Coordinates of C-alpha atoms in Angstrom, one line a residue:
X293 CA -28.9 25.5 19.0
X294 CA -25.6 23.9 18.9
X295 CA -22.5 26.1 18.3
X296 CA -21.8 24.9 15.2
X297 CA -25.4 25.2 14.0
X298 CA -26.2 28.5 15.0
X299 CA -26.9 29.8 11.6
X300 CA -28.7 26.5 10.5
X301 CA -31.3 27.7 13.0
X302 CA -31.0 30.6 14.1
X303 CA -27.1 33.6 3.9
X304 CA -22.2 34.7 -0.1
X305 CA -23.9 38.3 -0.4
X306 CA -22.4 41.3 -1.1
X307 CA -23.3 45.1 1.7
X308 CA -27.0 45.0 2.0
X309 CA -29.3 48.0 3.1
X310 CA -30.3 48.4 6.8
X311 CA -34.1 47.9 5.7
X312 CA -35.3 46.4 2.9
X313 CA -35.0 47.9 -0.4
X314 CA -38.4 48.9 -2.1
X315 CA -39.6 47.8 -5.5
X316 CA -40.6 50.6 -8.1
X317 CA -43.5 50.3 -9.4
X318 CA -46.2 52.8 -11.1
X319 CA -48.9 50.9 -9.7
X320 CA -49.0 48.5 -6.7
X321 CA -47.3 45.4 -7.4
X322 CA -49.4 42.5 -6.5
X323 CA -48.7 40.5 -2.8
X324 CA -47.4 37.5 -3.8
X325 CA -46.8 37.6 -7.4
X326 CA -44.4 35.4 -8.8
X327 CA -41.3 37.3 -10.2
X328 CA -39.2 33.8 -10.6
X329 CA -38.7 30.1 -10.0
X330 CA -35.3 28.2 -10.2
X331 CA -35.3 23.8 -10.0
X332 CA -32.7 23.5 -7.8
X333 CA -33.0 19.5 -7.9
X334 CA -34.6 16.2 -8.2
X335 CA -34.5 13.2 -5.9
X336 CA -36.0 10.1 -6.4
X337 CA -37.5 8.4 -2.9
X338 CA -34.6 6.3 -2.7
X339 CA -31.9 9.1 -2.8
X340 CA -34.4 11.2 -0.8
X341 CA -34.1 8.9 2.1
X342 CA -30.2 8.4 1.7
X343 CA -29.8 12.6 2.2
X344 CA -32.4 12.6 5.0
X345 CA -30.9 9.9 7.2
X346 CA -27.2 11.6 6.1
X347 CA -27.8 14.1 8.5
X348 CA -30.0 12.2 11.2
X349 CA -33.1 13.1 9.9
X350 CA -35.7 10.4 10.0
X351 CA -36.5 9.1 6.7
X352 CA -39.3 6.3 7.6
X353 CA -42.4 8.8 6.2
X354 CA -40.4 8.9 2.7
X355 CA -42.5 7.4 0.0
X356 CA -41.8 10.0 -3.1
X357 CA -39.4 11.4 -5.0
X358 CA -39.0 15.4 -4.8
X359 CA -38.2 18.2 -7.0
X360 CA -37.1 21.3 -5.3
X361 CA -37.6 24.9 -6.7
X362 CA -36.7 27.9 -5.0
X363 CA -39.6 30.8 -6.0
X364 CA -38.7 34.6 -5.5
X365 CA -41.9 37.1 -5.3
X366 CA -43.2 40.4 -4.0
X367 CA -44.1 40.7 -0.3
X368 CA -44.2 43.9 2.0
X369 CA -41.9 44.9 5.0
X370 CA -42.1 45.7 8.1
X371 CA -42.9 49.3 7.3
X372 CA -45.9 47.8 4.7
X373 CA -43.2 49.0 1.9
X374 CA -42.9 47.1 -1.7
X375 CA -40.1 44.4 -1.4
X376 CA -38.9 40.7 -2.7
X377 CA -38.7 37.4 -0.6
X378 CA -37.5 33.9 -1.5
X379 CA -38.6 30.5 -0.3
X380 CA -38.4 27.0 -0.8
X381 CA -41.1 25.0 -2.7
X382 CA -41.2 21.0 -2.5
X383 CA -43.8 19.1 -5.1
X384 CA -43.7 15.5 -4.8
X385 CA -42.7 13.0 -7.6
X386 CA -46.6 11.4 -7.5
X387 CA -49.7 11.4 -9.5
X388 CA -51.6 13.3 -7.1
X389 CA -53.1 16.7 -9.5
X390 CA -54.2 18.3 -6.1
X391 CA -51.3 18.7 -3.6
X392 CA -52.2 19.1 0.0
X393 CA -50.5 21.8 1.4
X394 CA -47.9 22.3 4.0
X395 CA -46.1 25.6 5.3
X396 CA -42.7 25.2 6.9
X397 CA -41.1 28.0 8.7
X398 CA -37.5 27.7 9.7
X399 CA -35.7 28.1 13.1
X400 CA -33.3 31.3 13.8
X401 CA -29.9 31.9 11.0
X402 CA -28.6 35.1 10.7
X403 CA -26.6 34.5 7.8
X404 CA -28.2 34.9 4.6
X405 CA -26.9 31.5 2.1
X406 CA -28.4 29.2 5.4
X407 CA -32.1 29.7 4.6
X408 CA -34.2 27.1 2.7
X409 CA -33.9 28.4 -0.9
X410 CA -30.2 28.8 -0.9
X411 CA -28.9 25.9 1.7
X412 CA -26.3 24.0 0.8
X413 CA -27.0 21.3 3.5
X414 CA -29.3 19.0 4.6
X415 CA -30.7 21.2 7.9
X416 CA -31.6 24.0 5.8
X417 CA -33.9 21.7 3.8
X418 CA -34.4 18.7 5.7
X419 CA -37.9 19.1 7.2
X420 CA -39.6 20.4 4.0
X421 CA -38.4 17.8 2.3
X422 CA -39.7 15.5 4.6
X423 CA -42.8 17.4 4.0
X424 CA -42.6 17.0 0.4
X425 CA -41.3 13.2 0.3
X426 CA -44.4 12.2 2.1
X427 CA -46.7 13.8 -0.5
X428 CA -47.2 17.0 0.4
X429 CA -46.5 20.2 -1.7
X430 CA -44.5 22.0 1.0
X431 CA -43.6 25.7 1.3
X432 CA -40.9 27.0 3.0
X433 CA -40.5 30.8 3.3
X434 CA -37.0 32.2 3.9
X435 CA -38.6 35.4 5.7
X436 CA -37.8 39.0 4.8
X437 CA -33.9 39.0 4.3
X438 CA -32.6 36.0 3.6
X439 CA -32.1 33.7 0.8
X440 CA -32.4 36.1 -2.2
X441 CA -34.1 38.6 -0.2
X442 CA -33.4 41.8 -0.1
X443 CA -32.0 44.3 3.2
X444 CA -31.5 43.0 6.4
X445 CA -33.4 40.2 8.5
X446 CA -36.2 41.5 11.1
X447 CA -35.4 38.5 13.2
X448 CA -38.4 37.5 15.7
X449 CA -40.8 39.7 14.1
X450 CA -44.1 37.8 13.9
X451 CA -45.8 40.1 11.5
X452 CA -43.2 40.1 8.6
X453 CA -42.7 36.4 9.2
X454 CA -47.1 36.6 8.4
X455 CA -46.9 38.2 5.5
X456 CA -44.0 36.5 3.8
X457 CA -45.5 33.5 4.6
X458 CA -48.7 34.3 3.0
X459 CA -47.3 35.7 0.2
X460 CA -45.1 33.1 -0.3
X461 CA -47.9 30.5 -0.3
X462 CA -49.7 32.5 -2.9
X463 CA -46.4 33.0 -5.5
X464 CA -46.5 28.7 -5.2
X465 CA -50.1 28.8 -6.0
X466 CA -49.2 30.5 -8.9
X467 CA -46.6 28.5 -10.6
X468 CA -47.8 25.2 -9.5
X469 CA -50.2 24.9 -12.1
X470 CA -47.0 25.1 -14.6
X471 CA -46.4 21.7 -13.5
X472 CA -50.5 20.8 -14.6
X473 CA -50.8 20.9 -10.2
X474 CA -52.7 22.5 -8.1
X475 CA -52.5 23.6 -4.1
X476 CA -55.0 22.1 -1.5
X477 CA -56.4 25.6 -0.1
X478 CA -56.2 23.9 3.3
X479 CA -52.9 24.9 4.5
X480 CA -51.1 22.4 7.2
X481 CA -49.2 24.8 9.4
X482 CA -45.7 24.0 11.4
X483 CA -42.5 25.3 12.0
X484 CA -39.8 25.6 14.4
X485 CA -38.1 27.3 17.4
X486 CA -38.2 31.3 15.7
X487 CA -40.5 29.6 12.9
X488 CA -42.8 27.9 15.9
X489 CA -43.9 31.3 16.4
X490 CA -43.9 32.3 12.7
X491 CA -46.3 29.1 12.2
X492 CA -48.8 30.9 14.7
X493 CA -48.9 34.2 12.9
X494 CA -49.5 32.4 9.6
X495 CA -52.0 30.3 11.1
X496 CA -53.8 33.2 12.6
X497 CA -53.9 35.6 9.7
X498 CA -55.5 32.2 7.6
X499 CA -57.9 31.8 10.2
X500 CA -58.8 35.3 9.9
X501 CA -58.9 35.5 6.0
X502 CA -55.8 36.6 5.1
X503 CA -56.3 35.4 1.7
X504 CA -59.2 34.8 -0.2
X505 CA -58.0 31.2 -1.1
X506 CA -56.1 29.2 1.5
X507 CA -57.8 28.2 4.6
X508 CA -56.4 27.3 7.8
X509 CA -56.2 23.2 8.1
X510 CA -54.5 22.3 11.3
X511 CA -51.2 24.0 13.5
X512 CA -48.3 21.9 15.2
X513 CA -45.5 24.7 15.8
X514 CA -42.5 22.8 17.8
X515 CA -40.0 24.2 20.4
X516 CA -40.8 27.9 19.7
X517 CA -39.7 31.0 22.0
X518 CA -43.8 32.2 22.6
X519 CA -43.3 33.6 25.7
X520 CA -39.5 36.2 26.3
X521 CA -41.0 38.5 28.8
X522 CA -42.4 35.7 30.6
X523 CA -40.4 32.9 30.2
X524 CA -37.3 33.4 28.4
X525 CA -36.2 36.3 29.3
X526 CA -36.2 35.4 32.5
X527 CA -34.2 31.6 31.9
X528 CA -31.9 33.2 29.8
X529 CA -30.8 36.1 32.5
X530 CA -30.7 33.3 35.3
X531 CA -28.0 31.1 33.6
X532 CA -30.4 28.5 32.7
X533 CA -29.5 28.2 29.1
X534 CA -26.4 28.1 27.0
X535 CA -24.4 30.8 27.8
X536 CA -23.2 31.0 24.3
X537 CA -26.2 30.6 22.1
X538 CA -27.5 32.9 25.1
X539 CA -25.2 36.2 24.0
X540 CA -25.9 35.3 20.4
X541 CA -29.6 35.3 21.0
X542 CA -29.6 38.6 23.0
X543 CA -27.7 40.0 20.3
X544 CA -29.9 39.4 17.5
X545 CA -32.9 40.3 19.5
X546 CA -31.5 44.1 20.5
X547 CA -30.0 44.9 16.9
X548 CA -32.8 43.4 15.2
X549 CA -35.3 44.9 17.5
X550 CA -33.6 48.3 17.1
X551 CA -33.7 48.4 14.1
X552 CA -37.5 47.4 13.1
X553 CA -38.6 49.0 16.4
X554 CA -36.4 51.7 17.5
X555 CA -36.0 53.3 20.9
X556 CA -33.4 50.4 22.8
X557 CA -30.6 52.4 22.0
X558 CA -28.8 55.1 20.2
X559 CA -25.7 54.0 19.8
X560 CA -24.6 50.2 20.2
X561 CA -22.0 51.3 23.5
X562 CA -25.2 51.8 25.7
X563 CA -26.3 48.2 25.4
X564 CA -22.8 46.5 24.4
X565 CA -19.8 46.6 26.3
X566 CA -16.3 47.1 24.0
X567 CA -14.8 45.6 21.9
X568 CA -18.7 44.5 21.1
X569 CA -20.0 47.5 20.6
X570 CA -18.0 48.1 17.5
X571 CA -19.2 45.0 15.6
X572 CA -22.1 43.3 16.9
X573 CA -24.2 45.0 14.3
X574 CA -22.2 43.8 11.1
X575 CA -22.8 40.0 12.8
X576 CA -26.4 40.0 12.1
X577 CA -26.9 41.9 9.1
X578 CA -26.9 38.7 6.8
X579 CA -23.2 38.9 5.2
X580 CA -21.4 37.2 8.3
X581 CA -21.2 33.4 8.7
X582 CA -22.6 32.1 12.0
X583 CA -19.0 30.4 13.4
X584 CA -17.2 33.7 12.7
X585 CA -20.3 35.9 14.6
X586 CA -20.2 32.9 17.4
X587 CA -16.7 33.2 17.7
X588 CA -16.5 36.9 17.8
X589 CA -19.3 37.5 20.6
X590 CA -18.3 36.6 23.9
X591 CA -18.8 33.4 26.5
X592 CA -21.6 35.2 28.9
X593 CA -23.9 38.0 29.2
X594 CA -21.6 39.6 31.8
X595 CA -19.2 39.9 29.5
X596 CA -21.6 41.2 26.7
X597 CA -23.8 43.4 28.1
X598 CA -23.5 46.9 29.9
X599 CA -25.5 47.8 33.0
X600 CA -28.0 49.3 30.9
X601 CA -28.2 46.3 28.8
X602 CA -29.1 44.1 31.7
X603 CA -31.9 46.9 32.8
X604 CA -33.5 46.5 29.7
X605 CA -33.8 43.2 29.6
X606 CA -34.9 43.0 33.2
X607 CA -37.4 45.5 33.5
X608 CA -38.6 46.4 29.5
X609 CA -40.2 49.4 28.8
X610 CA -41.7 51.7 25.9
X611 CA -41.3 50.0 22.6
X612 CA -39.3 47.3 24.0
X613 CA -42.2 46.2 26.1
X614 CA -44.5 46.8 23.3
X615 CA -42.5 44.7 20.8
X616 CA -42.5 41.9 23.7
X617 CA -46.3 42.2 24.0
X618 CA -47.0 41.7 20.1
X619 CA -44.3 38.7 20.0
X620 CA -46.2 37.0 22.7
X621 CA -49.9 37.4 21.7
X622 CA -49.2 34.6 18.9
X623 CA -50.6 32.1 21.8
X624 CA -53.2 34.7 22.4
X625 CA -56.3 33.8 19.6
X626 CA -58.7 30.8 19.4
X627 CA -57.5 28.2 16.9
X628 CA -61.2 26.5 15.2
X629 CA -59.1 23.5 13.6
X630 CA -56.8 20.8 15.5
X631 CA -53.5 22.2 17.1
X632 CA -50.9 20.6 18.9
X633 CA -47.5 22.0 20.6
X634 CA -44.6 20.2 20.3
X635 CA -41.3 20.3 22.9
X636 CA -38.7 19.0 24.4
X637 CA -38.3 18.3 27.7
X638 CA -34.7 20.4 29.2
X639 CA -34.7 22.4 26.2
X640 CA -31.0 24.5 26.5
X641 CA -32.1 27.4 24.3
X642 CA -35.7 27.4 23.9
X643 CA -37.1 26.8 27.6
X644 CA -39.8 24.4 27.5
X645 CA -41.8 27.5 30.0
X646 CA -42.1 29.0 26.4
X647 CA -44.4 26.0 25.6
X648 CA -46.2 25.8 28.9
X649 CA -47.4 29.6 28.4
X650 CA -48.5 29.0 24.9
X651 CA -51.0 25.9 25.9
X652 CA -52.2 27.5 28.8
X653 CA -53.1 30.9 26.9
X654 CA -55.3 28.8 25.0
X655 CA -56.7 26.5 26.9
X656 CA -58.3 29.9 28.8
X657 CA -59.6 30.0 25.7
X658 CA -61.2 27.2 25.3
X659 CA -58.9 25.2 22.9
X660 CA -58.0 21.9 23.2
X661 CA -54.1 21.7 23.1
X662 CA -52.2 18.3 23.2
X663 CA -48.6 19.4 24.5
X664 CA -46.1 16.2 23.3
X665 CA -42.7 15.7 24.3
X666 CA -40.4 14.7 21.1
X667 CA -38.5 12.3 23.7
X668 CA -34.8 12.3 23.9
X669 CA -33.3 13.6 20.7
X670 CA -30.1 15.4 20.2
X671 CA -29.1 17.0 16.9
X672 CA -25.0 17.6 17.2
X673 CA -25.6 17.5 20.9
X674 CA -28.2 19.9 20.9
X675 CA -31.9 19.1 22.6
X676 CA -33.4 22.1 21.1
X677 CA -32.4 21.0 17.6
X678 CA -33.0 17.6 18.1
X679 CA -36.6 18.7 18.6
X680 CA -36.7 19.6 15.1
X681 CA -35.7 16.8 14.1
X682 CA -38.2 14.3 16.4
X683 CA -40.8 16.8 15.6
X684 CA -40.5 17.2 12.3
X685 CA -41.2 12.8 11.7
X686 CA -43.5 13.3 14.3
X687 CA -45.9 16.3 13.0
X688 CA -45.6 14.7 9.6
X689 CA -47.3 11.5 10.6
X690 CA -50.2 13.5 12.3
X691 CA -50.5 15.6 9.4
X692 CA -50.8 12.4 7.3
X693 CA -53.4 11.0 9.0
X694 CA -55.7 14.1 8.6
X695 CA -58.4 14.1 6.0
X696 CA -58.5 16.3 3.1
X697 CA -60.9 19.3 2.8

């Protein structure tokens, strides 16, 4: 992503935990039970398509108003402890009593007021409410710790990123029938770049019965990182993406993994050459703003990493590899409903290789996989966040033309 967009997609708060914090309860708190739900705003179509197209978004599918609501409700963590999660919920302004259903999950932030439910700008909410302007209920997960969430952000792990997004589509089920609505139980499933993969994992667990409601409709992830031992990994260590975004990627990935995993390092000064060492952690524990982590990490891995940084990227091992294996095998199930992978060609932080993988991995397994090129779009003279962007009116069209169950 773009420099200055780094925590759009890759949010004030005060010290958070270094996991998240449980919730006490005497008995098991229900998965997805809703514990609150803010409006945040209405728009009608008209102002809808004025706040879109401020920020390049394309507007053309627009034919409702919106009213926004963020929704805060119980979810587990990685660890399968007790804990809170926000998200984003989009009903359109239409007489439909039965909203089809769409799940958005968000590309990379590591700073914790960027997510959907607390954005202030149009990136954070522009695709779900491109969703939602087009007439579909649209639910957009913040993930484990962001938004209002509690602890620290397991960024690029797929099986948090499941459950909140699963739990998150049940707390909407519960409170749309405040509004005298109800959800589709055929869930549309897309996201982007970190939230490409995400989109997979939620698919997935629907396909295999997750919950007892939704059902799995149709998947079109775009730009996502499927493959890092096979194909990023390897682009990224070559010099063949942005040096910048590049550091700040490896970053996340070694703190973050660390930390849910364990077993990469002891102390940061293995991995991390000084002055790094000493702060890389605090930049992606949710508190500091992307343009002061960017501007703190360095220009190049060289420069970053230590030798035994660079071994550990180059030849993973023990729960490194193993955390790599899970993170790929997103691409690795048979999808029984429609699916289509979106890219862009040249990507500069996702590598298009990530995409390739994925369709190939099923295709050997039998599934039909349209792979579509967004074209030519930049978004502040990124590629891989113009694909948002181009995929986003793209996916939204297909998903429009789809029947309902």
């Amino acid at each position: 992503m773009s420099r200055h967009r780094f925590t759009a997609a890759l949010v004030a708060a005060s010290a958070v935990a270094a996991t998240a914090a449980p919730v006490a309860a005497s008995t098991p708190p229900a998965r997805g039970e809703l514990l609150s739900a803010r409006h945040l705003r209405t728009m009608t179509a008209a102002q809808a398509r004025a706040w879109l197209a401020s920020d390049g978004f394309d507007a053309r599918s627009v034919r409702y108003g919106v009213d926004t609501y963020r929704l805060v409700y119980r979810t587990v963590d990685t660890r399968g402890r007790a804990t809170t999660a926000s998200g984003l919920l989009v009903l359109p302004r239409n007489g439909d009593h039965r909203l089809r259903t769409v799940s958005y999950t968000h590309g990379t932030m590591s700073y914790k007021p960027d997510a959907p439910s607390t954005s202030k700008d149009v990136w954070g909410q522009g695709s779900a409410v491109t969703y939602g302007a087009a007439g579909f209920a649209t639910v957009a997960p913040d993930y484990l710790g962001l938004g209002e969430g509690p602890g620290v952000h397991p960024w690029k792990d797929v099986p948090s990123e499941t459950t909140a997004s699963v739990d998150m589509l049940r707390a909407a089920r519960h409170f749309v029938p405040r509004k005298g609505r109800s959800l589709d139980r055929r869930v549309l499933v897309t996201g982007f770049s970190q939230g490409a993969s995400s989109a997979l994992g939620l698919a997935r667990a629907l396909q295999g019965g997750a919950d007892p409601w939704f059902r799995l409709g149709a998947v079109a992830p775009i730009s996502g990182g499927y493959d890092f031992r096979g194909a990023e990994l390897p682009a990224l260590l070559a010099g063949k993406l942005d040096p910048k975004l590049s550091v700040a990627y490896t970053s996340y990935l070694l703190t973050s993994w660390n930390r849910i995993h364990g077993g990469l390092y002891r102390t940061p000064g293995e991995v991390f050459r000084k002055p790094y060492a000493g702060r890389v952690e605090k930049y992606f524990d949710g508190t500091t703003p992307g343009q002061v982590m960017l501007k703190g990490l360095p220009g190049s891995l060289d420069k970053l990493l230590t030798r035994r940084g660079f071994a550990l990227l180059r030849h993973p091992s023990g729960t490194f590899a193993a955390a790599l294996r899970t993170d790929a095998s997103v691409c690795g199930w048979t999808p029984r409903v429609p699916v289509r992978l979106y890219k862009i060609d040249k990507d500069e932080q996702a590598v298009t290789l990530n995409t390739d993988h994925c369709a190939a991995d099923l295709r050997g397994r039998g599934v039909r996989v349209p792979v579509i090129d967004v074209g030519d779009t930049r978004y502040g003279g990124s590629r891989h966040l113009g694909s948002n962007v181009a995929g986003t009116a793209q996916v939204v069209r297909w998903f429009s033309g789809l029947g309902r169950s």
